[in-house]
Coordinates of C-alpha atoms in Angstrom, one line a residue:
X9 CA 10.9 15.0 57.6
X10 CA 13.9 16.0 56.4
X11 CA 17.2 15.0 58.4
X12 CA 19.7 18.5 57.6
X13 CA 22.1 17.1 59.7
X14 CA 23.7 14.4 57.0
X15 CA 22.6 17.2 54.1
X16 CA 25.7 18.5 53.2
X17 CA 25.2 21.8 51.1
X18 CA 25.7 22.0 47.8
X19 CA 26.1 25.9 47.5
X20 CA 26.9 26.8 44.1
X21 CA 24.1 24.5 42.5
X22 CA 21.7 25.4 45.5
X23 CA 22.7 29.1 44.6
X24 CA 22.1 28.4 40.6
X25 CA 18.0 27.0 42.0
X26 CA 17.3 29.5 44.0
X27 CA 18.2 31.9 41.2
X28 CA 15.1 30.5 39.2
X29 CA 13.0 30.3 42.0
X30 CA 9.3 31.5 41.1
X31 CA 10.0 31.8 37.5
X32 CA 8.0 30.1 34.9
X33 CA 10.1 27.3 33.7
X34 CA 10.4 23.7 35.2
X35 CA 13.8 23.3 37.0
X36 CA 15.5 20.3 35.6
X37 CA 18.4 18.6 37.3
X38 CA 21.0 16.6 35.8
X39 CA 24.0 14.3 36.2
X40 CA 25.1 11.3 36.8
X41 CA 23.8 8.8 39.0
X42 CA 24.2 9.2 42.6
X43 CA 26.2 12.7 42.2
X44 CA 23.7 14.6 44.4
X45 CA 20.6 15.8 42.4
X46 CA 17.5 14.1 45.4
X47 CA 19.7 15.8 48.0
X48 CA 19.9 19.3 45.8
X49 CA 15.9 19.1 45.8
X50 CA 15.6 18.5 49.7
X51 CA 18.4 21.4 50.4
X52 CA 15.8 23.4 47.8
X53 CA 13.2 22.2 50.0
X54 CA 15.0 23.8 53.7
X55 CA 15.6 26.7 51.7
X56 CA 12.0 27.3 51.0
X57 CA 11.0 26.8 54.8
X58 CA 14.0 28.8 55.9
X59 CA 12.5 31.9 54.0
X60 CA 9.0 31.4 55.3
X61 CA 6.9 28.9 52.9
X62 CA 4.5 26.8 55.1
X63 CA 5.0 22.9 55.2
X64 CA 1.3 22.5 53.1
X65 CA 2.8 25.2 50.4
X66 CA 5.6 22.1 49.5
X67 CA 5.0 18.5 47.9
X68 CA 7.9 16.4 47.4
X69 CA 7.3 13.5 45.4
X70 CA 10.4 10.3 44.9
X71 CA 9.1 8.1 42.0
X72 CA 11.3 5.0 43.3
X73 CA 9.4 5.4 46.4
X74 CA 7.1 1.9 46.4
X75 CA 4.1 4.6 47.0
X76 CA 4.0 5.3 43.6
X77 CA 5.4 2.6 42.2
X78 CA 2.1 1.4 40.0
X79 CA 1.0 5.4 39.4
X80 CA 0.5 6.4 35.3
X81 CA -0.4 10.1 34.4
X82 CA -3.7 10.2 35.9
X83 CA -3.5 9.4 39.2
X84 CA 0.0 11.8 39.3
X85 CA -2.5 14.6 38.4
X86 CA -5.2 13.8 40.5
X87 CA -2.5 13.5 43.7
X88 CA -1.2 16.4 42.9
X89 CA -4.4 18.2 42.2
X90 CA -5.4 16.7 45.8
X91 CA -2.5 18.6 47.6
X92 CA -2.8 21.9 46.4
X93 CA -4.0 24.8 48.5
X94 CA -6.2 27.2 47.1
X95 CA -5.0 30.7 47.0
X96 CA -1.2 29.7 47.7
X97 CA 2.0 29.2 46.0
X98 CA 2.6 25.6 45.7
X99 CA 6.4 24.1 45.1
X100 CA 6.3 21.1 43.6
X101 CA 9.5 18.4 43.8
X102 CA 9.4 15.3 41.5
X103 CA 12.6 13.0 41.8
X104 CA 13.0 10.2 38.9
X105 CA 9.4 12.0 37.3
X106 CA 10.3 9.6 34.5
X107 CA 8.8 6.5 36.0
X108 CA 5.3 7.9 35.2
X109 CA 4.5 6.7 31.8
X110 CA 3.6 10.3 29.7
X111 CA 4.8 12.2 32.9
X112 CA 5.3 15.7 30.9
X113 CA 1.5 15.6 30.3
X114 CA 0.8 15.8 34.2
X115 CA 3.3 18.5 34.7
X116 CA 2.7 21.0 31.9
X117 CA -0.7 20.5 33.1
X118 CA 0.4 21.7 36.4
X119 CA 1.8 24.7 34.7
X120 CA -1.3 25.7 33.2
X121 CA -4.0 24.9 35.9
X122 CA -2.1 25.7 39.1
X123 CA 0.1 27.9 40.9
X124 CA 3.1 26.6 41.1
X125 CA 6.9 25.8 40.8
X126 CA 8.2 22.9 39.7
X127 CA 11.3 20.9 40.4
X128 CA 12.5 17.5 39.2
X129 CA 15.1 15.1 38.5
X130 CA 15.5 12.2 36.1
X131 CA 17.4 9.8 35.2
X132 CA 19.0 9.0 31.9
X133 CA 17.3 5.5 32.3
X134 CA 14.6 6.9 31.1
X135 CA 15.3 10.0 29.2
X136 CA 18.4 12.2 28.0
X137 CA 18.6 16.0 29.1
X138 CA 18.1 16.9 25.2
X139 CA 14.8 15.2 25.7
X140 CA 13.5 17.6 28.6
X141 CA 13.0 20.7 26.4
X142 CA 11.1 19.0 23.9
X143 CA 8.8 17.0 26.1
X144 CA 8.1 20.3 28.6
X145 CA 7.4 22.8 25.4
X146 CA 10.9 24.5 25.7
X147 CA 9.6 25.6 29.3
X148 CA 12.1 24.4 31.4
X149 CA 16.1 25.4 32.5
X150 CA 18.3 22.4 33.3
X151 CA 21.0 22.7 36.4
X152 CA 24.0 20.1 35.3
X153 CA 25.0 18.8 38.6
X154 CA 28.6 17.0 38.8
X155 CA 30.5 15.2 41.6
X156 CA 32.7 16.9 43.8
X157 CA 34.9 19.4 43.2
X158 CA 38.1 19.5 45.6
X159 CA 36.5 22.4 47.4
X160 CA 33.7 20.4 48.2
X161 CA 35.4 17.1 48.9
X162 CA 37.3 18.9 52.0
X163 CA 34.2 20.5 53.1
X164 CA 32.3 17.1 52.3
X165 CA 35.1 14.6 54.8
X166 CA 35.5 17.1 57.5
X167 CA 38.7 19.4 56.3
X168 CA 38.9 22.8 57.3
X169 CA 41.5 24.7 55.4
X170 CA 43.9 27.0 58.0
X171 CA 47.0 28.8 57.6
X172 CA 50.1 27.7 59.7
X173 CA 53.5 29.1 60.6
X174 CA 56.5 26.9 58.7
X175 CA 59.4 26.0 60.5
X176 CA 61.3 28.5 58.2
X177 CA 58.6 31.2 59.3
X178 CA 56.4 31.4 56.2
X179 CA 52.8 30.6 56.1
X180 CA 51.6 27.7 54.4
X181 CA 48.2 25.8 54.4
X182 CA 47.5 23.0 55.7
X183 CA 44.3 20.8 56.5
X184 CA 42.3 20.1 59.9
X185 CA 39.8 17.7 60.8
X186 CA 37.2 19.1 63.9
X187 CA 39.3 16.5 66.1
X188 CA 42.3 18.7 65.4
X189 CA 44.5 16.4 63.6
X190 CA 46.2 17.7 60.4
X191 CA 47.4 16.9 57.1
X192 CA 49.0 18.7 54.2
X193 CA 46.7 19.5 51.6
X194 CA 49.1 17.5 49.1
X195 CA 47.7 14.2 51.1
X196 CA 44.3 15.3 51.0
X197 CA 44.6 15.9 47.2
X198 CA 46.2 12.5 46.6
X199 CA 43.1 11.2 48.2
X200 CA 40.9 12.7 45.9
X201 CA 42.7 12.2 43.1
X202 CA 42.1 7.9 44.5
X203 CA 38.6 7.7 45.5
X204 CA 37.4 10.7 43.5
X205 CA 34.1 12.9 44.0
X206 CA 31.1 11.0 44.5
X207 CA 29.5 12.4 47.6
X208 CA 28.6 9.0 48.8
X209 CA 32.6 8.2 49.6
X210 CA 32.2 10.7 52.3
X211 CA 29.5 8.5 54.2
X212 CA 31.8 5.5 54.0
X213 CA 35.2 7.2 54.8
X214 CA 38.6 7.2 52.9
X215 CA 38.8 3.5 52.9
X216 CA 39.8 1.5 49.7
X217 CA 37.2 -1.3 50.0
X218 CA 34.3 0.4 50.9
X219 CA 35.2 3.4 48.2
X220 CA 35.4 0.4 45.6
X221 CA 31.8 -1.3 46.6
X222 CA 30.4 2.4 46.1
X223 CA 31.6 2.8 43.0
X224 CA 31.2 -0.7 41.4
X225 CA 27.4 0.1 42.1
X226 CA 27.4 3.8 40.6
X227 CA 29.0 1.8 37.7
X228 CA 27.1 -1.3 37.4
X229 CA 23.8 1.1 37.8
X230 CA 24.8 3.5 35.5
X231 CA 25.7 0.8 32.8
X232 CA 23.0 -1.6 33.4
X233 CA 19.8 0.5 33.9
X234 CA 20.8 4.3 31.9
X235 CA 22.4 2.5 28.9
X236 CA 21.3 -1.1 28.9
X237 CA 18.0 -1.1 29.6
X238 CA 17.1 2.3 28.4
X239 CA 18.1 1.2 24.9
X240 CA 15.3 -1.8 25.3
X241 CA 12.9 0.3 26.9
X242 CA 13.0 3.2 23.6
X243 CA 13.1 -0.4 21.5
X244 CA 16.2 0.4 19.7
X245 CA 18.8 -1.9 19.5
X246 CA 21.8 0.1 18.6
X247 CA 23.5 -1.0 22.2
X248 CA 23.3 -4.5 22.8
X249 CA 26.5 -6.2 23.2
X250 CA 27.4 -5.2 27.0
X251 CA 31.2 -7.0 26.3
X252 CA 31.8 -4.2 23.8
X253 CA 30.4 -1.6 26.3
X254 CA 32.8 -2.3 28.9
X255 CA 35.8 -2.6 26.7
X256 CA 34.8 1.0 25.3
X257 CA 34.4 2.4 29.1
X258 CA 37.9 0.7 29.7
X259 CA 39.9 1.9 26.3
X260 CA 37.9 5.5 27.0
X261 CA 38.9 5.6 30.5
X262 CA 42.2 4.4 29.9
X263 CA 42.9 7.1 27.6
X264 CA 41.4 10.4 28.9
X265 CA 42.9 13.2 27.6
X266 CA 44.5 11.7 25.0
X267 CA 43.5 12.5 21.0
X268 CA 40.8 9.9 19.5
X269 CA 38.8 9.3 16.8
X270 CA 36.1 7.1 16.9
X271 CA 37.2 4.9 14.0
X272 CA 40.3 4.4 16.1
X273 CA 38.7 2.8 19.4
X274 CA 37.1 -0.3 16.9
X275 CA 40.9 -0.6 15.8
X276 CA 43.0 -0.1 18.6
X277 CA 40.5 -2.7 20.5
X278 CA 40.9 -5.4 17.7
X279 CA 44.5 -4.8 17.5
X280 CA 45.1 -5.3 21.5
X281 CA 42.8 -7.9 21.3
X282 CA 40.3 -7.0 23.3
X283 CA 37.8 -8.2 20.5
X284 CA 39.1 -11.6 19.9
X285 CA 36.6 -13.6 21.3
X286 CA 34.8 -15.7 18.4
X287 CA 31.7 -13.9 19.0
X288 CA 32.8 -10.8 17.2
X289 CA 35.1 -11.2 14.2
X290 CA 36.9 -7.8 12.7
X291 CA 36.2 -4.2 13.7
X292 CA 32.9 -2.9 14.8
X293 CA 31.9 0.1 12.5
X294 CA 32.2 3.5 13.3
X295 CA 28.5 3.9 13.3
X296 CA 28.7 1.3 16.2
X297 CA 31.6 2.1 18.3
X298 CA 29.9 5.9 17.6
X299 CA 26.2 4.8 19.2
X300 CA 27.9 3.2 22.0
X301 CA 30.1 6.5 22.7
X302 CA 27.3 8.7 22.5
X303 CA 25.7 6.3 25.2
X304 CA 28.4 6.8 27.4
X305 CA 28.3 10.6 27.0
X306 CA 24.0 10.6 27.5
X307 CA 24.8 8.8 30.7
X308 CA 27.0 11.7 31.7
X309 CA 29.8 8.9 32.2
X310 CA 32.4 10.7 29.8
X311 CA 32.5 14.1 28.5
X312 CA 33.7 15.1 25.3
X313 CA 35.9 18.3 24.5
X314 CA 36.3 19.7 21.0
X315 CA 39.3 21.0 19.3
X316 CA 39.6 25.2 18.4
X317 CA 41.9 26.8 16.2
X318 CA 43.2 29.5 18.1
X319 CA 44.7 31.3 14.5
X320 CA 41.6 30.5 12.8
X321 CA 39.2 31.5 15.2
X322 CA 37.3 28.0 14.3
X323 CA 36.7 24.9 16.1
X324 CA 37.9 21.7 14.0
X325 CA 36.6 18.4 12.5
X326 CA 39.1 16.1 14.1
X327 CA 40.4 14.6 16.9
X328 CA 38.9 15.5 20.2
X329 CA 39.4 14.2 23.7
X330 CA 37.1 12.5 26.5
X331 CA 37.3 13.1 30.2
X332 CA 35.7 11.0 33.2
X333 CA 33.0 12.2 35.0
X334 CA 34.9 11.0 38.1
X335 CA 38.8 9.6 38.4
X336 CA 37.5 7.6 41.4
X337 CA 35.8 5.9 38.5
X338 CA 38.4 5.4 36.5
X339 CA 40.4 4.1 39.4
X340 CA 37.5 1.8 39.9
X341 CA 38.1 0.7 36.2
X342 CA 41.5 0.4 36.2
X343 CA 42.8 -0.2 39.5
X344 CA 44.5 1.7 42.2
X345 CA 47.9 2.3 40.6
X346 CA 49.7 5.5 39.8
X347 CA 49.0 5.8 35.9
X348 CA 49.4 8.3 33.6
X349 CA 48.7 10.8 36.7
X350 CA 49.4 13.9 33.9
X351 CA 46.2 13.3 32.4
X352 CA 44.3 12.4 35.2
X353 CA 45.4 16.1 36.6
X354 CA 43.9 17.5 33.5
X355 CA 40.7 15.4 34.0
X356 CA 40.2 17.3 37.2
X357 CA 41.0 20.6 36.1
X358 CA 38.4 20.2 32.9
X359 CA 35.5 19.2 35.9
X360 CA 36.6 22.7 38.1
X361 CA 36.3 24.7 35.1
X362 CA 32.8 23.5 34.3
X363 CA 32.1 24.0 38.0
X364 CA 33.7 27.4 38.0
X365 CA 30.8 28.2 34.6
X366 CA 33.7 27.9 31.5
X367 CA 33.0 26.5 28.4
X368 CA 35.8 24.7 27.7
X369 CA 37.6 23.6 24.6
X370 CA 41.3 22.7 23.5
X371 CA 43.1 25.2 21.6
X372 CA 45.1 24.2 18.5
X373 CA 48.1 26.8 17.6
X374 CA 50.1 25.7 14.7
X375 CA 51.0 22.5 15.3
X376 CA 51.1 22.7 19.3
X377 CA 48.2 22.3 21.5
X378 CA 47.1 23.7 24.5
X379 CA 45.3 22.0 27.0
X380 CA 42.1 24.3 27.8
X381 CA 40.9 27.0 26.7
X382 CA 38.2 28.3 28.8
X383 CA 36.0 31.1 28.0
X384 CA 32.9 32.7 29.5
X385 CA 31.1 36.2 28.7
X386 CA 34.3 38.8 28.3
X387 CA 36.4 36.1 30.1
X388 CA 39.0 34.1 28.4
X389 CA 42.3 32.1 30.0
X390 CA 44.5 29.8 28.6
X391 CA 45.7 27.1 30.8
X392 CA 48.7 24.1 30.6
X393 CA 48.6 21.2 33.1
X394 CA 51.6 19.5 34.1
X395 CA 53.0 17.5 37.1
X396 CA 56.2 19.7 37.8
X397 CA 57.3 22.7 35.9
X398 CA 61.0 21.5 37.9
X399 CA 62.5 20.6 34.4
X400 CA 63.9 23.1 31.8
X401 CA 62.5 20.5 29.0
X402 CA 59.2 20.2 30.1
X403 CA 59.3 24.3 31.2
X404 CA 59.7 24.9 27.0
X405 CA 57.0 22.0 26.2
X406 CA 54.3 23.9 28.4
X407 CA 54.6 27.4 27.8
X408 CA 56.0 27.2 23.7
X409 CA 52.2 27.1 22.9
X410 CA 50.9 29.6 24.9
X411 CA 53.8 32.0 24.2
X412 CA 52.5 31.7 20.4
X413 CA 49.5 33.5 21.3
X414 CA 49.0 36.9 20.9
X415 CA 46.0 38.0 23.0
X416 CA 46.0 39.6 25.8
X417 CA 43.9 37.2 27.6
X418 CA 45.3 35.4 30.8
X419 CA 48.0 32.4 30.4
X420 CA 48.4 29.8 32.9
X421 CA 50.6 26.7 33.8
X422 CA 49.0 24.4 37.0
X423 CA 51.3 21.9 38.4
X424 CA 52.0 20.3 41.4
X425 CA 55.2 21.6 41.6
X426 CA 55.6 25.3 40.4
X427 CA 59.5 25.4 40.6
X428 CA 60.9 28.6 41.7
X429 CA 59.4 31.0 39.3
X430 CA 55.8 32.3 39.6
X431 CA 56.0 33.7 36.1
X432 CA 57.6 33.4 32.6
X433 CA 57.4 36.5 30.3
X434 CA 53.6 37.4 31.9
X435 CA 52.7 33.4 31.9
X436 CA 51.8 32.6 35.4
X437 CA 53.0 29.4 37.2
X438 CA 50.3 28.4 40.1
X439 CA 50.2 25.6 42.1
X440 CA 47.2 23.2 41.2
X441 CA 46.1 22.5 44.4
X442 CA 46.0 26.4 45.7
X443 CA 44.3 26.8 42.4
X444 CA 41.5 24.4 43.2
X445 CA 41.2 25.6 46.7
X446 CA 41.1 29.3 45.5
X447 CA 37.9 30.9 46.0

């Protein structure tokens, strides 16, 4: 029985399953631990009754349930075979699928021999989204799940977005919870940009402790069980030192949005000395420091963004940047101090654009950069990030690089604080936040 009063919805990647509903390939979620995907199958699962499938028509099916705990391929077929009614559609939910040893043998069998449609989740414990296509025949259509966006954290912790009267007789927006109290949106935002996106904060509340107990277990989880002990269970044993894992996680996180190469994280470590322990004498290799990255990045922990040649129309070799799944994360990492808050801005506008469907790259003109450049089917927009657009100096930083491009293609600058001018020779100025709320 499912309980939809504490199922928040999850609209745009509910929208993005029912969109495949009844078509032949299995519906694959993904993401990072604890970001959502169980609770995207059991919204799935209220959208099916809502529209008239019969309770006997859907079998749901959580593989860290102790019910199946000892089940191999077999028996999962023969269940399954056991709960399907003759002469009906059957829907067909598998969370963590991955605990049955040679699982994809069950469920392409279900393809063939029943009428059906199939949903699941996994873990990268046990398998990495690349994986999915390969073990399911190229059958199957993967919906990338991520934590909150700033929409969805107001809607998530109660906040109702409302226009208000100033004192000076403008409008301006401003944030209500349902017992009436209010808050500008700034404050809100400041909260999200501490305890981050993972939908479980919003059970706990807006409280430092319990944000940090939540998210040392996302970590610990994510670290121990999808890179740890997924490398022992493939028997490779590229990833073994977990002291050099977490030192990567901290330099990465440390450094978001900032230029790296992966020979440089073995160097900068060593020369900080965050390797100086008599275990491990000089720098790891870049094959190493590279295995370990890639780890983080199968885990959905960090996400890389590559570098395009705006003049040359070609993306480039060199130095790209990484971005946090979460900054609650990071603050989890690094502590609850106001660091480099310029980058960790970016991080969040990299996540929306996903969310909002861009691919996203950063754009190299001459020797400037911009931060974004995000394109989808005819639509392209560059975009700057920066704290305050207040200062003439910073002003000429942010818009010298877009003002070198010669497209007609829309420019932006987000910041918290626009300044007086909206626009600069056709380059708008927006406020982040409104940006983020902006439907």
């Amino acid at each position: 029985m499912i309980d939809t009063h504490t199922l928040k919805k999850r609209d745009l990647y509910l929208n993005k399953l029912i969109a495949f509903q009844d078509t032949e390939p299995v519906k694959v979620v993904t993401g990072i631990r604890r970001c959502g995907k169980s609770s995207l199958l059991k919204l799935m699962v209220i959208h099916l009754k809502e529209s008239g499938v019969s309770d006997d028509q859907i079998l749901e099916m959580n593989f860290e349930s102790y019910s199946f705990k000892s089940m191999n391929c077999d028996d999962f077929y023969h269940y399954v075979a056991q709960h399907i009614m003759p002469d009906k559609r059957m829907y067909l939910f598998f969370d963590e699928v991955q605990r049955v040893p040679n699982w994809e043998d069950a469920v392409n069998s279900f393809r063939v021999d029943f009428n059906c449609d199939i949903y699941i989740t996994g873990s990268n414990a046990y398998m990495l989204s690349s994986e999915y296509s390969t073990y399911l025949s190229g059958r199957c259509v993967e919906i990338k799940m991520l934590p909150l966006s700033f929409s969805e954290f107001l809607y998530f912790h109660g906040f109702e977005i409302k226009d208000t009267k100033s004192a000076l007789g403008g409008i301006r927006k401003q944030a209500f919870t349902k017992d009436g109290e209010h808050y500008e949106i700034r404050e809100v935002f400041d909260a999200y940009m501490k305890y981050g996106g993972m939908p479980g904060i919003a059970d706990v509340g807006l409280d430092q402790e319990k944000a940090l107990a939540l998210l040392e277990g996302i970590y610990s989880t994510v670290i121990m069980r999808d890179i740890l002990e997924r490398e022992n269970r493939r028997g490779q044993k590229q990833i073994t030192d977990a002291t050099l894992l977490k030192k990567i996680i901290l330099f990465l996180a440390d450094n978001i949005g900032s230029n790296i190469s992966i020979s440089s994280i073995g160097n900068t470590l060593v020369n900080e000395g965050l390797l100086e322990n008599g275990k491990r004498k000089g720098v790891p290799s870049a094959h190493t420091v590279q295995a370990y990255v890639n780890a983080l990045l199968e885990a959905y922990f960090f996400y890389d963004i590559k570098r395009f040649d705006i003049k040359g129309k070609e993306f480039l070799r060199t130095l790209g940047k990484y971005y946090i799944v979460d900054i609650g994360l990071r603050n989890y990492l690094l502590g609850f101090r106001d660091r480099d808050s310029g980058h960790a801005l970016e991080n969040i506008v990299y996540f929306e654009l996903l969310v909002r469907g861009y691919d996203v790259s950063i754009g190299k003109v001459d020797n400037s950069e911009v931060d974004f450049i995000a394109t989808k089917a005819d639509d392209k927009v560059y975009i700057q990030v920066t704290e305050a657009m207040t200062s003439e100096t910073v002003r000429q930083r942010e818009l010298a690089p877009l003002q070198k491009i010669n497209d007609n293609y829309e420019k932006i600058v987000l910041s918290l604080n626009t300044g007086m001018d909206s626009s600069y020779d056709g380059i708008k100025s927006l406020n982040l936040v409104d940006w983020l709320i902006a439907k």
